[in-house]
Every structure is written in C-alpha cells, then in structure tokens.
Amino acid sequence: MQPFVLLGVTGGIAAYKSAELCRLFVKEGYAVQVVMSRAATRFITPLTLETLSGRPVHVRMFGSPRSRVEHVELGAQANLLVVAPATADYLARCAAGRANDLIAAVTLAFKGKVLAAPAMNTNMWENPVTRRNMDALSSLLGWQFVQPGSGELACGSTGPGRMAEPGEILVAAKQLLRRDLEGLKILVSAGPTVEDIDPVRFISNRSSGRMGYAIAEAASRRGADVTLVSGPVSLPCPQGARLVPARSALDMERAVGERAGSCDVIVMTAAVADFRPAEPSDHKLKKGKAEEERVVRLVRNPDILAGLGKRFAGARRPVLVGFALETEDVEAAAVSKLKTKGAHVIVGNLARDAFGGDRNEAVIVDDAGLRESTGPVTKSALAELILSLVAARLGRAARE
Ligand code: CTP
C-alpha cells in the first residue's frame, strides 16, 4: 500500500523548500496531504503545494466544509507526520500540548511517528528553552528531528539553524516508513521488575522502560508483530504492540518463556532484579518495639536471558539481544556478557545515560565480531539501529 504522509509546513523562510520536499515525496510514490500554518502561507502559497501534492491544502481550524473534526481525521490515515520547516514557536506550542491552530491540533491528535526539521535563527536554535522543548518532544513522544545545518541565514547572520535539505529529510522519512520487519515476531522485555517484601513494600530499580518501549514502537512501525512484556512503568503501550504486564522476575521469566519458542527475535531490555526476598510476607510486616535492625534475606532470581541462551544454544532463531548496564568498561563487559548469556547481540551502555536521560552512548557487540560505538544517540535512534542490525542478521535489509 502507498505510504500516506502528512506534510506540515510552519511559518519560516525555509517554507519555500517544502515545495521541493513535497515533490520528492510524490515522486517517491507517497500520498501527501499538506497542512500549513497561517504564517506559512505568507512564505509560500497553498496553491503551490496543492498543485504538487494533488490534494487541497488545509490551513484553517474552523469553517472547513470538508470535515467536522478535521484535526483528528487528517491524521487518522497517515503513516507519518513530517513538519518542515518546524519553527521554534511551533515546537514550543507542541511541547506545551497546545492546539491553537490547525497544524498544532493535528499534531496533538496524531498518534503516529513525527519527524520534524527545525529551522530558525541561530540564537533561537541555541536558546535552552528551544532545546528543552525538543528534548521533551523527543523523550515524551518519540519525535525524531532532522538537525538543521549551519550556514547563512535569512536574517543575515551565519550559524546553525538552516533547515536540512529536502533530500536529507526524504532519507529520514523513508527510514521511518520502511516495513523491513514485516512477518517477524518480536518479543521485547522492558522496565524494572518489582520484588515484593510484603503487600506494601518492595525492592525495585529506576528503569523507566523507555528503551524497551522505543524498540517496541519502532519494531511495530517497521511491520513486526510485537509483544511487549513489561514491568510496571508509566508509559503508554506503543501503537500496534501487545502488552503483557509482568511484575516480578519470576512473572517475567514465565511470560517470556511461554512465548519465546515462536519468536524470531527477543530483545531483553528489562532491568531484571537479580535477587528477590526469600520469604515475602502476605501481611504487612510490623516493627518490633526494640527492633533496631532488620535483615531481609534475598535469594537469586533466574537470569532470563541466560536461560534463553541455553535453551536456544546453536539455533539461528530467536535472535537474542541483551543489554549490559555498566558503570565502567562498557565494551569489555558487553563482550563478556555475549558469552555468559549466550546472546547474539549485546548493547552495552553506561548506567549514567541509560536511567532517566533520553540520550545513550552505546557500544553494540555481536557474536560475529561487531564492535560499534554509536556516539550520543536518542533512545529512538538507538532502537532503529538495533533493529536494523537484527533485520540484517535475518537477511531482511542492508544495514543503513
Ligand atoms: N537479565 C535477565 N535476567 C536477570 C538479569 C538480567 O534476563 N536476572 C538480562 C537483562 O535484561 C539484560 C542483560 O541480562 O538484557 C544484562 O543485564 P545486566 O543487569 O547488565 O547484567 P547482569 O546479568 O545482572 O550482570 P551484573 O549486574 O552482574 O553486571
């Protein structure tokens, strides 16, 4: 089926480049629906984009005879929303959850992937508020950005802020529209496990689940049948993925084990607790009057990934991907975990980056000798990278 792209154009001088972008999308075979802000229409006429896309361009929030809930309907069919140029003001409004014009409302109502190509004056680009807004959009909503280039800007100054070239935006959009995992069954584990001491107390860890959810989201978008086995986190289940909640390591072991045999790929991002209380109480534990010290005896939890490594030793499938969370010497630890866990791929990262922040600097190692440092990347970008590696292993696509 022909991909359907919503092309948002907001009001900056770079709007003239949107015409070329629209033409490239159409040439690529995409159906394109353009939505413009009113300010954008001062830089480029809707007629230009209407002619190139072959569809009426939407600008106004009210008064359209076409649909009663246009902002919802416009996005309902689209596979991707590309906003180019994305002005500082548009990004700020989206980060604040505003819906004060059609393009902002369409964006807020859109449930799919968003790719934005910021364009603005250097000072606006470098303003920490703009950075904060972009970080929020990327970490909360998984937005991806095509970074602006450096050069002469419309205001006469020189510096970063110039919108990326249409060809570059097309490449990023193509990556987000690929369906190279179609027909594959992928299981992703995510989040922390929670090990109960009694009905009101537990031992857990600070895993946010964001890495696993980013992988589940990307895998599902790329066409895989995704099951997400997740410890308790406060993230919405990505569109298209099947959520299987699991609280403790033992729950997670069961949930993963029951499904593992039918999977092509298993990605263990979960921060599984290595130990659990030996005797969890079914009633709330009370403190004794003179009790100054309490010892909670812990016993080892099963290593789920190592268990899978043993169970599927020598088999090509499922491809087993594990994570190694370290405080130092990431690559050496990742290589050693390849062996001890019997995994095909290990993604090593620093605890400092992995918990909380949106950016990771990972080292990916595999059983064929790959040793690759990613540099600082967002969790979304890292998810795409890992899946491309897996796709290549399964003969799905050349690595990008
Ligand atoms: N893992 C698992 N079961 C466990 C512990 C970890 O399946 N009981 C998986 C994780 O999901 C991850 C990988 O093993 O994919 C590595 O987890 P990590 O916490 O880095 O390593 P550990 O095996 O716990 O080793 P250590 O904490 O001693 O470094």
PDB file of C-alpha atoms and ligand atoms in Angstrom, residues 189-191 193 249 252 267-275 300-308 321-326 333 337 340-341 343 345-347 349, ligand 1:
ATOM      1  CA  SER A 189      11.001  -7.056  27.662  1.00  0.00           C
ATOM      2  CA  ALA A 190      11.093  -3.656  29.328  1.00  0.00           C
ATOM      3  CA  GLY A 191      11.089  -1.762  32.597  1.00  0.00           C
ATOM      4  CA  THR A 193      10.888  -5.880  37.957  1.00  0.00           C
ATOM      5  CA  ALA A 249      11.369 -11.510  37.694  1.00  0.00           C
ATOM      6  CA  MET A 252       8.649 -12.066  33.577  1.00  0.00           C
ATOM      7  CA  VAL A 267      15.163  -8.192  22.949  1.00  0.00           C
ATOM      8  CA  MET A 268      15.740  -8.137  26.705  1.00  0.00           C
ATOM      9  CA  THR A 269      15.913  -4.520  27.811  1.00  0.00           C
ATOM     10  CA  ALA A 270      14.269  -5.195  31.182  1.00  0.00           C
ATOM     11  CA  ALA A 271      16.252  -4.361  34.283  1.00  0.00           C
ATOM     12  CA  VAL A 272      15.509  -7.676  35.955  1.00  0.00           C
ATOM     13  CA  ALA A 273      16.239  -7.715  39.682  1.00  0.00           C
ATOM     14  CA  ASP A 274      18.998 -10.194  40.362  1.00  0.00           C
ATOM     15  CA  PHE A 275      17.611 -11.012  43.813  1.00  0.00           C
ATOM     16  CA  ARG A 300      18.882 -15.260  43.407  1.00  0.00           C
ATOM     17  CA  ASN A 301      16.398 -14.680  40.624  1.00  0.00           C
ATOM     18  CA  PRO A 302      16.725 -16.670  37.427  1.00  0.00           C
ATOM     19  CA  ASP A 303      18.723 -14.988  34.677  1.00  0.00           C
ATOM     20  CA  ILE A 304      16.071 -14.886  31.972  1.00  0.00           C
ATOM     21  CA  LEU A 305      18.397 -14.052  29.089  1.00  0.00           C
ATOM     22  CA  ALA A 306      20.963 -16.672  30.077  1.00  0.00           C
ATOM     23  CA  GLY A 307      18.112 -19.203  30.320  1.00  0.00           C
ATOM     24  CA  LEU A 308      17.064 -18.371  26.765  1.00  0.00           C
ATOM     25  CA  VAL A 321      19.560  -9.333  22.052  1.00  0.00           C
ATOM     26  CA  GLY A 322      20.592  -8.350  25.555  1.00  0.00           C
ATOM     27  CA  PHE A 323      21.623  -5.138  27.243  1.00  0.00           C
ATOM     28  CA  ALA A 324      24.546  -4.577  29.560  1.00  0.00           C
ATOM     29  CA  LEU A 325      24.212  -1.768  32.007  1.00  0.00           C
ATOM     30  CA  GLU A 326      27.598  -0.796  33.356  1.00  0.00           C
ATOM     31  CA  ALA A 333      31.566  -6.134  29.872  1.00  0.00           C
ATOM     32  CA  LYS A 337      28.050 -10.940  28.528  1.00  0.00           C
ATOM     33  CA  THR A 340      27.929 -15.730  29.687  1.00  0.00           C
ATOM     34  CA  LYS A 341      24.384 -15.088  28.475  1.00  0.00           C
ATOM     35  CA  ALA A 343      23.241 -13.906  23.364  1.00  0.00           C
ATOM     36  CA  VAL A 345      23.930  -9.248  20.310  1.00  0.00           C
ATOM     37  CA  ILE A 346      24.664  -7.191  23.415  1.00  0.00           C
ATOM     38  CA  VAL A 347      24.072  -3.462  23.644  1.00  0.00           C
ATOM     39  CA  ASN A 349      25.590   1.352  27.903  1.00  0.00           C
TER      40      ASN A 349
HETATM   41  N1  CTP B   1      18.870 -10.117  32.596  1.00  0.00           N
HETATM   42  C1  CTP B   1      17.975 -11.174  32.684  1.00  0.00           C
HETATM   43  N2  CTP B   1      17.699 -11.723  33.900  1.00  0.00           N
HETATM   44  C2  CTP B   1      18.334 -11.294  35.019  1.00  0.00           C
HETATM   45  C3  CTP B   1      19.262 -10.213  34.939  1.00  0.00           C
HETATM   46  C4  CTP B   1      19.499  -9.649  33.696  1.00  0.00           C
HETATM   47  O1  CTP B   1      17.414 -11.580  31.666  1.00  0.00           O
HETATM   48  N3  CTP B   1      18.049 -11.864  36.176  1.00  0.00           N
HETATM   49  C5  CTP B   1      19.155  -9.547  31.274  1.00  0.00           C
HETATM   50  C6  CTP B   1      18.817  -8.090  31.110  1.00  0.00           C
HETATM   51  O2  CTP B   1      17.502  -7.924  30.590  1.00  0.00           O
HETATM   52  C7  CTP B   1      19.874  -7.601  30.132  1.00  0.00           C
HETATM   53  C8  CTP B   1      21.061  -8.481  30.434  1.00  0.00           C
HETATM   54  O3  CTP B   1      20.529  -9.616  31.088  1.00  0.00           O
HETATM   55  O4  CTP B   1      19.498  -7.844  28.796  1.00  0.00           O
HETATM   56  C9  CTP B   1      22.130  -7.856  31.263  1.00  0.00           C
HETATM   57  O5  CTP B   1      21.665  -7.302  32.443  1.00  0.00           O
HETATM   58  P1  CTP B   1      22.676  -6.597  33.489  1.00  0.00           P
HETATM   59  O6  CTP B   1      21.871  -6.134  34.635  1.00  0.00           O
HETATM   60  O7  CTP B   1      23.548  -5.617  32.800  1.00  0.00           O
HETATM   61  O8  CTP B   1      23.599  -7.734  33.870  1.00  0.00           O
HETATM   62  P2  CTP B   1      23.562  -8.831  34.963  1.00  0.00           P
HETATM   63  O9  CTP B   1      23.427 -10.130  34.292  1.00  0.00           O
HETATM   64  O10 CTP B   1      22.574  -8.545  36.037  1.00  0.00           O
HETATM   65  O11 CTP B   1      25.029  -8.711  35.497  1.00  0.00           O
HETATM   66  P3  CTP B   1      25.677  -7.736  36.578  1.00  0.00           P
HETATM   67  O12 CTP B   1      24.554  -6.981  37.221  1.00  0.00           O
HETATM   68  O13 CTP B   1      26.383  -8.659  37.477  1.00  0.00           O
HETATM   69  O14 CTP B   1      26.582  -6.864  35.761  1.00  0.00           O
END
